[in-house]
Coordinates of C-alpha atoms and ligand atoms in Angstrom, one line a residue:
M1159 CA 116.9 68.9 64.5
A1160 CA 115.4 65.5 64.5
S1161 CA 115.4 63.6 67.7
T1162 CA 114.9 59.9 67.7
I1163 CA 114.0 57.9 70.7
V1164 CA 114.8 54.3 70.3
N1165 CA 113.1 52.0 72.8
A1166 CA 115.1 48.9 72.4
P1167 CA 115.3 46.7 75.5
C1168 CA 111.8 45.4 75.6
T1169 CA 111.1 42.2 73.7
V1170 CA 107.4 42.7 73.1
P1171 CA 106.8 46.5 72.7
S1172 CA 103.7 48.0 74.0
V1173 CA 101.6 49.5 71.3
K1174 CA 99.5 52.3 72.6
G1175 CA 96.0 52.6 71.2
F1176 CA 94.4 51.2 68.2
E1177 CA 94.7 54.2 66.0
T1178 CA 98.5 53.9 66.0
Q1179 CA 98.9 54.5 62.3
N1180 CA 97.1 57.8 62.6
Y1181 CA 99.2 59.1 65.3
V1182 CA 101.8 61.6 64.2
G1183 CA 105.3 60.5 64.9
L1184 CA 104.4 57.2 66.7
R1185 CA 104.7 54.3 64.4
P1186 CA 106.6 51.1 64.2
I1187 CA 109.3 51.0 61.6
S1188 CA 107.7 49.0 58.9
S1189 CA 110.6 46.7 58.2
L1190 CA 110.8 45.5 61.8
R1191 CA 108.4 42.9 63.1
F1192 CA 107.7 41.7 66.6
N1193 CA 109.9 38.7 67.0
P1194 CA 110.1 37.8 70.6
G1195 CA 112.0 34.7 71.5
R1196 CA 113.9 34.3 68.3
T1197 CA 117.5 34.2 68.9
S1198 CA 118.5 34.3 65.2
T1199 CA 120.9 37.1 64.5
S1200 CA 119.7 37.5 60.9
R1201 CA 116.6 39.3 62.3
S1202 CA 116.9 42.5 64.2
R1203 CA 115.4 43.0 67.7
P1204 CA 112.0 44.6 67.8
L1205 CA 112.3 48.4 68.1
F1206 CA 110.0 51.3 68.4
V1207 CA 111.2 54.6 67.0
V1208 CA 109.6 57.9 67.7
R1209 CA 110.8 60.8 65.5
A1210 CA 110.1 64.4 66.3
C1211 CA 110.4 65.5 62.7
E1212 CA 109.8 63.7 59.5
R1213 CA 112.8 64.8 57.4
F1214 CA 116.4 64.9 58.6
D1215 CA 119.2 64.9 56.0
G1216 CA 122.0 64.8 58.5
S1217 CA 123.8 67.9 57.3
V1218 CA 124.3 70.9 59.6
K1219 CA 123.6 74.2 57.8
K1220 CA 126.3 76.8 58.0
A1221 CA 125.1 79.9 59.8
E1222 CA 125.3 83.3 58.0
M1223 CA 124.9 85.3 61.2
S1224 CA 126.3 84.6 64.7
I1225 CA 124.1 84.0 67.7
E1226 CA 125.1 87.5 69.0
E1227 CA 124.2 89.2 65.7
C1228 CA 120.8 87.4 65.6
E1229 CA 120.0 88.5 69.2
A1230 CA 121.2 92.1 68.5
A1231 CA 118.8 92.2 65.5
V1232 CA 115.9 91.1 67.6
V1233 CA 116.8 93.6 70.4
A1234 CA 116.9 96.3 67.8
G1235 CA 113.4 95.5 66.8
N1236 CA 114.3 93.7 63.5
A1237 CA 113.0 90.3 64.3
P1238 CA 113.0 87.9 61.2
E1239 CA 109.6 87.1 59.6
A1240 CA 107.6 84.1 60.8
P1241 CA 104.4 82.9 59.2
P1242 CA 101.3 84.8 60.4
V1243 CA 98.7 83.0 62.6
P1244 CA 96.3 81.4 60.0
P1245 CA 92.9 83.2 59.7
K1246 CA 90.0 81.8 61.7
P1247 CA 88.4 79.1 59.5
A1248 CA 85.0 80.1 58.2
A1249 CA 81.8 78.6 59.6
P1250 CA 79.1 77.6 57.1
A1251 CA 76.6 80.2 56.0
G1252 CA 73.7 80.4 58.4
T1253 CA 75.7 79.5 61.5
P1254 CA 74.3 81.5 64.4
V1255 CA 76.6 84.3 65.6
I1256 CA 76.6 84.1 69.3
Q1257 CA 78.7 85.0 72.4
S1258 CA 80.8 82.0 73.4
Y1259 CA 79.7 80.4 76.7
Q1260 CA 81.9 81.0 79.7
L1261 CA 82.9 77.4 80.5
T1262 CA 85.8 76.8 82.9
R1263 CA 86.1 73.2 81.7
R1264 CA 86.0 72.2 78.1
P1265 CA 87.0 68.5 78.0
R1266 CA 87.2 68.6 74.2
R1267 CA 90.4 70.6 74.5
N1268 CA 92.2 67.4 75.4
R1269 CA 90.8 65.5 72.5
K1270 CA 91.6 68.2 69.9
S1271 CA 94.2 66.3 67.9
P1272 CA 95.6 62.8 67.3
A1273 CA 98.8 63.8 69.2
L1274 CA 96.9 65.1 72.2
R1275 CA 94.6 62.1 72.2
A1276 CA 97.6 59.8 72.1
S1277 CA 99.2 61.6 75.1
F1278 CA 96.1 61.3 77.3
Q1279 CA 95.1 57.7 76.4
E1280 CA 94.6 55.9 79.7
T1281 CA 94.6 52.3 78.5
S1282 CA 97.0 50.5 76.2
I1283 CA 96.9 47.1 74.5
S1284 CA 99.6 45.0 73.2
P1285 CA 100.0 41.5 71.6
A1286 CA 101.6 40.5 74.9
N1287 CA 98.2 40.8 76.6
F1288 CA 96.6 38.1 74.4
V1289 CA 96.2 34.4 75.0
Y1290 CA 95.2 32.6 71.7
P1291 CA 92.7 29.7 72.2
L1292 CA 93.3 27.0 69.6
F1293 CA 91.2 23.9 68.8
I1294 CA 93.1 20.8 68.0
H1295 CA 92.2 17.3 66.7
E1296 CA 93.9 14.1 65.7
G1297 CA 93.3 14.7 61.9
Q1298 CA 96.0 16.0 59.5
E1299 CA 93.8 18.5 57.8
D1300 CA 92.5 21.7 59.4
T1301 CA 88.6 21.7 59.5
P1302 CA 86.8 25.0 59.5
I1303 CA 84.3 25.5 62.4
G1304 CA 81.0 26.6 60.9
A1305 CA 79.9 28.7 63.8
M1306 CA 83.2 30.5 64.1
P1307 CA 84.3 31.9 60.8
G1308 CA 88.1 32.0 60.6
C1309 CA 88.6 29.3 63.3
Y1310 CA 89.6 25.7 62.6
R1311 CA 90.1 22.5 64.3
L1312 CA 93.8 22.3 63.6
G1313 CA 95.8 19.2 63.0
W1314 CA 98.1 19.0 66.0
R1315 CA 101.2 18.2 64.1
H1316 CA 100.9 20.7 61.2
G1317 CA 98.2 23.3 61.2
L1318 CA 98.6 24.0 64.8
V1319 CA 102.4 24.5 64.6
E1320 CA 102.0 26.9 61.7
E1321 CA 99.3 28.9 63.5
V1322 CA 101.5 29.2 66.6
A1323 CA 104.4 30.4 64.5
K1324 CA 102.2 33.0 62.9
A1325 CA 101.0 34.2 66.3
R1326 CA 104.6 34.4 67.6
D1327 CA 105.6 36.5 64.6
V1328 CA 103.3 39.3 65.8
G1329 CA 104.1 39.0 69.5
V1330 CA 101.4 36.6 70.7
N1331 CA 103.4 34.0 72.6
S1332 CA 100.7 32.5 74.8
I1333 CA 98.1 29.9 73.7
V1334 CA 95.4 27.8 75.3
L1335 CA 94.6 24.4 73.9
F1336 CA 91.1 22.8 73.5
P1337 CA 91.0 19.2 72.2
K1338 CA 88.3 17.6 70.0
V1339 CA 88.4 14.1 71.4
P1340 CA 87.2 11.0 69.4
D1341 CA 83.8 9.8 70.7
A1342 CA 85.3 6.3 71.3
L1343 CA 87.6 7.8 74.0
K1344 CA 84.8 9.5 75.9
S1345 CA 83.5 7.9 79.0
P1346 CA 81.2 8.9 82.0
T1347 CA 84.3 9.4 84.2
G1348 CA 86.4 11.2 81.5
D1349 CA 89.5 9.1 82.2
E1350 CA 91.1 10.1 78.8
A1351 CA 91.6 13.5 80.4
Y1352 CA 94.7 12.2 82.2
N1353 CA 96.1 9.9 79.6
D1354 CA 99.8 11.0 79.4
N1355 CA 99.8 10.1 75.8
G1356 CA 96.4 11.8 75.0
L1357 CA 96.0 14.5 72.4
V1358 CA 96.8 17.5 74.8
P1359 CA 99.9 16.1 76.5
R1360 CA 101.3 15.0 73.1
T1361 CA 100.6 18.4 71.6
I1362 CA 102.3 20.2 74.5
R1363 CA 105.4 18.1 74.1
L1364 CA 105.5 18.8 70.4
L1365 CA 105.1 22.6 70.9
K1366 CA 107.6 22.8 73.7
D1367 CA 110.1 21.0 71.5
K1368 CA 109.6 23.5 68.6
F1369 CA 109.1 26.6 70.7
P1370 CA 110.6 26.2 74.2
D1371 CA 109.6 29.7 75.3
L1372 CA 106.0 29.4 74.2
V1373 CA 103.6 29.9 77.2
I1374 CA 101.1 27.0 77.1
Y1375 CA 97.8 27.3 79.1
T1376 CA 95.6 24.2 79.3
D1377 CA 91.9 23.7 80.0
V1378 CA 91.2 21.6 83.1
A1379 CA 87.6 20.2 82.9
L1380 CA 86.1 16.9 81.8
D1381 CA 83.7 18.0 79.1
P1382 CA 85.8 17.2 76.0
Y1383 CA 86.3 13.7 77.5
S1384 CA 82.9 13.1 79.0
S1385 CA 80.3 11.0 77.2
D1386 CA 77.8 13.2 78.9
G1387 CA 79.3 16.5 77.7
H1388 CA 79.4 17.8 81.3
D1389 CA 82.5 19.2 83.1
G1390 CA 82.2 16.6 85.8
I1391 CA 81.0 13.1 86.6
V1392 CA 77.2 12.8 86.3
R1393 CA 75.4 10.6 88.9
E1394 CA 72.4 8.5 87.9
D1395 CA 70.0 11.2 89.1
G1396 CA 71.8 13.9 87.0
V1397 CA 73.8 15.5 89.9
I1398 CA 77.3 16.5 89.0
M1399 CA 79.5 14.9 91.6
N1400 CA 81.9 17.6 93.0
D1401 CA 84.7 15.9 95.0
E1402 CA 85.0 12.9 92.7
T1403 CA 85.3 15.2 89.8
V1404 CA 88.0 17.2 91.5
H1405 CA 89.9 14.0 92.0
Q1406 CA 89.9 13.5 88.3
L1407 CA 90.8 17.1 87.6
C1408 CA 93.9 16.8 89.8
K1409 CA 95.1 13.9 87.7
Q1410 CA 94.3 15.8 84.5
A1411 CA 96.3 18.9 85.7
V1412 CA 99.3 16.8 86.8
S1413 CA 99.3 15.0 83.5
Q1414 CA 99.3 18.4 81.6
A1415 CA 102.1 19.7 83.9
R1416 CA 104.2 16.6 83.3
A1417 CA 103.9 17.2 79.6
G1418 CA 105.2 20.8 80.1
A1419 CA 102.1 23.0 80.5
D1420 CA 103.0 26.4 82.1
V1421 CA 99.5 27.4 83.3
V1422 CA 96.7 24.9 84.1
S1423 CA 93.3 26.5 83.9
P1424 CA 90.4 24.8 85.7
S1425 CA 87.2 25.9 83.8
D1426 CA 84.9 23.3 85.5
M1427 CA 83.6 25.4 88.4
M1428 CA 83.7 22.6 90.9
D1429 CA 84.1 23.7 94.6
G1430 CA 87.6 23.4 96.1
R1431 CA 89.4 22.4 92.9
V1432 CA 92.0 25.2 93.0
G1433 CA 93.4 24.1 96.4
A1434 CA 93.3 20.4 95.4
I1435 CA 95.0 21.0 92.1
R1436 CA 97.7 23.2 93.8
A1437 CA 98.4 20.4 96.3
A1438 CA 98.5 17.7 93.6
L1439 CA 100.9 19.8 91.5
D1440 CA 103.1 20.5 94.4
S1441 CA 103.2 16.9 95.6
E1442 CA 104.5 15.9 92.2
G1443 CA 107.1 18.6 92.1
F1444 CA 105.3 21.1 89.8
H1445 CA 105.7 24.1 92.1
H1446 CA 106.5 26.3 89.1
V1447 CA 103.2 25.5 87.3
S1448 CA 100.6 28.3 87.6
I1449 CA 96.9 28.0 88.1
M1450 CA 94.6 30.3 86.2
S1451 CA 91.2 29.8 87.8
Y1452 CA 88.0 30.4 86.0
T1453 CA 86.8 32.2 89.0
A1454 CA 83.6 33.7 87.7
K1455 CA 82.4 31.5 84.9
Y1456 CA 78.7 32.1 84.1
A1457 CA 76.2 29.6 82.7
S1458 CA 76.1 31.6 79.4
S1459 CA 74.5 31.1 76.1
F1460 CA 77.5 32.8 74.5
Y1461 CA 79.4 29.5 74.6
G1462 CA 77.2 28.0 71.8
P1463 CA 79.7 28.1 69.0
F1464 CA 82.5 26.7 71.2
R1465 CA 80.4 23.6 72.0
E1466 CA 79.8 23.1 68.3
A1467 CA 83.6 23.4 67.7
L1468 CA 84.3 20.6 70.1
D1469 CA 81.0 18.8 69.7
S1470 CA 80.8 19.0 73.5
N1471 CA 77.2 20.0 74.1
P1472 CA 75.8 18.5 77.3
R1473 CA 73.8 15.4 76.3
F1474 CA 71.1 16.5 78.8
G1475 CA 70.3 19.3 81.1
D1476 CA 72.5 22.4 81.4
K1477 CA 75.4 23.6 83.5
K1478 CA 73.5 25.7 85.9
T1479 CA 74.4 23.7 89.0
Y1480 CA 78.0 24.5 88.7
Q1481 CA 78.4 27.6 86.4
M1482 CA 77.2 30.9 87.9
N1483 CA 73.8 32.6 87.4
P1484 CA 74.3 35.5 84.9
A1485 CA 72.1 37.6 87.2
N1486 CA 74.6 37.5 90.1
Y1487 CA 77.3 40.0 90.9
R1488 CA 78.2 39.5 94.6
E1489 CA 78.6 35.8 94.2
A1490 CA 81.7 36.5 92.1
L1491 CA 83.3 37.7 95.3
V1492 CA 82.6 34.5 97.1
E1493 CA 84.3 32.6 94.3
A1494 CA 87.2 35.1 94.1
H1495 CA 87.9 34.9 97.9
E1496 CA 87.9 31.1 97.7
D1497 CA 90.2 30.9 94.7
E1498 CA 92.6 33.4 96.2
A1499 CA 92.7 31.5 99.5
E1500 CA 93.3 28.2 97.7
G1501 CA 96.3 29.7 95.8
A1502 CA 95.1 30.7 92.3
D1503 CA 97.7 32.8 90.4
I1504 CA 95.3 34.4 88.0
L1505 CA 91.5 35.0 88.3
L1506 CA 89.4 34.7 85.1
V1507 CA 86.0 36.2 84.2
K1508 CA 84.0 34.6 81.5
P1509 CA 82.3 35.7 79.2
G1510 CA 84.0 39.0 78.6
L1511 CA 82.1 42.0 77.2
P1512 CA 78.7 41.3 78.8
Y1513 CA 80.5 40.9 82.2
L1514 CA 82.7 44.1 82.3
D1515 CA 81.2 44.9 85.7
I1516 CA 82.5 41.6 87.1
I1517 CA 86.0 42.2 85.6
R1518 CA 86.1 45.6 87.3
L1519 CA 84.8 44.1 90.6
L1520 CA 87.6 41.5 90.7
R1521 CA 90.2 44.1 89.5
N1522 CA 89.2 46.3 92.5
Q1523 CA 89.0 43.5 95.0
S1524 CA 92.1 41.5 94.2
P1525 CA 95.8 42.2 93.7
L1526 CA 96.1 39.1 91.4
P1527 CA 96.3 39.4 87.6
I1528 CA 92.8 39.3 86.0
A1529 CA 92.0 37.5 82.8
A1530 CA 89.0 38.0 80.6
Y1531 CA 87.7 35.4 78.2
Q1532 CA 86.1 36.9 75.1
V1533 CA 84.1 33.8 74.3
S1534 CA 83.0 32.1 71.1
G1535 CA 79.6 33.8 70.9
E1536 CA 81.2 37.3 71.3
Y1537 CA 83.7 36.4 68.5
S1538 CA 81.0 35.0 66.2
M1539 CA 78.7 38.0 66.6
I1540 CA 81.4 40.4 65.6
K1541 CA 82.4 38.2 62.7
A1542 CA 78.8 37.9 61.5
G1543 CA 78.1 41.6 61.8
G1544 CA 81.2 42.3 59.8
V1545 CA 80.3 39.8 57.0
L1546 CA 76.9 41.3 56.8
K1547 CA 78.5 44.8 56.6
M1548 CA 76.5 45.9 59.6
I1549 CA 79.6 46.9 61.5
D1550 CA 83.3 47.5 60.7
E1551 CA 84.7 44.2 62.0
E1552 CA 88.2 45.3 62.6
R1553 CA 87.3 48.5 64.5
V1554 CA 84.7 46.7 66.6
M1555 CA 87.2 43.9 67.3
M1556 CA 89.8 46.4 68.6
E1557 CA 87.3 48.4 70.5
S1558 CA 85.9 45.4 72.3
L1559 CA 89.4 44.3 73.3
M1560 CA 90.4 47.7 74.5
C1561 CA 87.2 47.8 76.6
L1562 CA 88.1 44.6 78.3
R1563 CA 91.5 46.1 79.2
R1564 CA 89.8 49.3 80.4
A1565 CA 87.5 47.3 82.7
G1566 CA 90.6 45.8 84.3
A1567 CA 91.7 42.7 82.4
D1568 CA 95.5 42.2 82.3
I1569 CA 95.2 39.4 79.8
I1570 CA 92.5 38.5 77.3
L1571 CA 91.7 35.1 75.9
T1572 CA 90.4 35.8 72.4
Y1573 CA 90.0 34.1 69.1
F1574 CA 90.9 37.4 67.6
A1575 CA 94.5 37.3 69.1
L1576 CA 96.3 36.8 65.8
Q1577 CA 94.1 39.2 63.8
A1578 CA 94.2 41.9 66.4
A1579 CA 98.0 41.5 66.9
R1580 CA 98.5 42.0 63.2
C1581 CA 96.5 45.2 63.4
L1582 CA 98.5 46.4 66.3
C1583 CA 101.7 45.7 64.3
G1584 CA 100.3 47.8 61.5
E1585 CA 99.9 44.8 59.3
K1586 CA 96.7 44.0 57.5
K1587 CA 95.8 40.3 56.8
Ligands
PBG141 C1 84.5 24.0 79.1 C2 84.8 25.3 78.4 C3 83.8 26.0 77.7 C4 84.5 27.1 77.2 C5 85.8 27.0 77.6 N1 86.0 25.8 78.4 C6 82.4 25.7 77.4 C7 81.4 25.4 78.5 O1 81.6 25.7 79.6 O2 80.5 24.8 78.1 C8 83.8 28.1 76.4 C9 84.7 29.0 75.5 C10 84.0 29.8 74.5 O3 82.7 29.8 74.4 O4 84.7 30.4 73.7 N2 85.2 23.6 80.2

């Protein structure tokens, strides 16, 4: 008998593990694709089907003996034949012949087969866990980003819309926008950041018009708009002015919310910005707009390729007076307590893989959802290693994402979102 378990009601199915294709009896039906949010009746709802046996022709075989006759035969000692236990597989010549060790625990027992490994897998990953960062610009063409193979500055009206549609097709329905702002619009106070008709608000309105249920995250920081390339306003002596910057960030967040953003994400690391942004949003009636705070954002060299992508390198100095020292662990708790108290909805750790201990720390200390940002440098290193054939790009990609989940991240911001979701759906490029 074949038993089929159809798991229908979820819109974005959870795909357990990254060896899905290898697991006996657990695979998506290939004709079905993740299609959350589409209401079209021509496409079926996403389904997962688990079959207990491969073949089932539907016919019921007619019995030659009744159940009573079969039982009587067994009681009389005439049990029907069943295949013998296979012989013990031979070891190679020269294998030492020894007495087995008396071990009470042999952890390898639970890893013996793909089916057992699937049963005991502790962490799962799904396209619903991904947020896809996308670079946008005013141009109509998509421009490749040299330091990030496979990533583009997308034209906001065409390339971007196509990329979002592709992501949604494989279950990635959350994006975060990063704008490349024309130099002529940059200024020391970054006022373009709250222009209601600027690139980001315009893009949000277009996307919401095309995909009303798309979840749009925005970046709140002045760097793409600052002629100094810093996340805040720079005083004559080089000091980044905290409260004056927060004032600008509040206007930026409100402008993004007005355009339709679902989650505003302050990545600037100024003090007190979460509470101030919450108050500003609420006073304008945006109680429903969430704040994802970059809680523990480190002054990291892993952001290099991103700054090339947006041409947003600081014109002088570094970001060490506001981003955290990579040597610090406890300080993440100071930031987390503050962000929680000020009303953050999600706490983010950045970068990702080199900071797994911080992800775990916040996971253990806070009941809030935790986000991890697998940043540009992490992405580019995996891409480069793959191109040079030093590592298997796809496997390393999936492993790194699974490890971020294992460390405690609920969601992952990753430039691999589309590629990884395609893998999880059993699709290759
Ligand atoms: C700036 C910002 C940065 C990133 C996201 N938002 C760069 C920085 O702080 O200099 C980096 C993302 C990445 O490297 O992928 N507010």
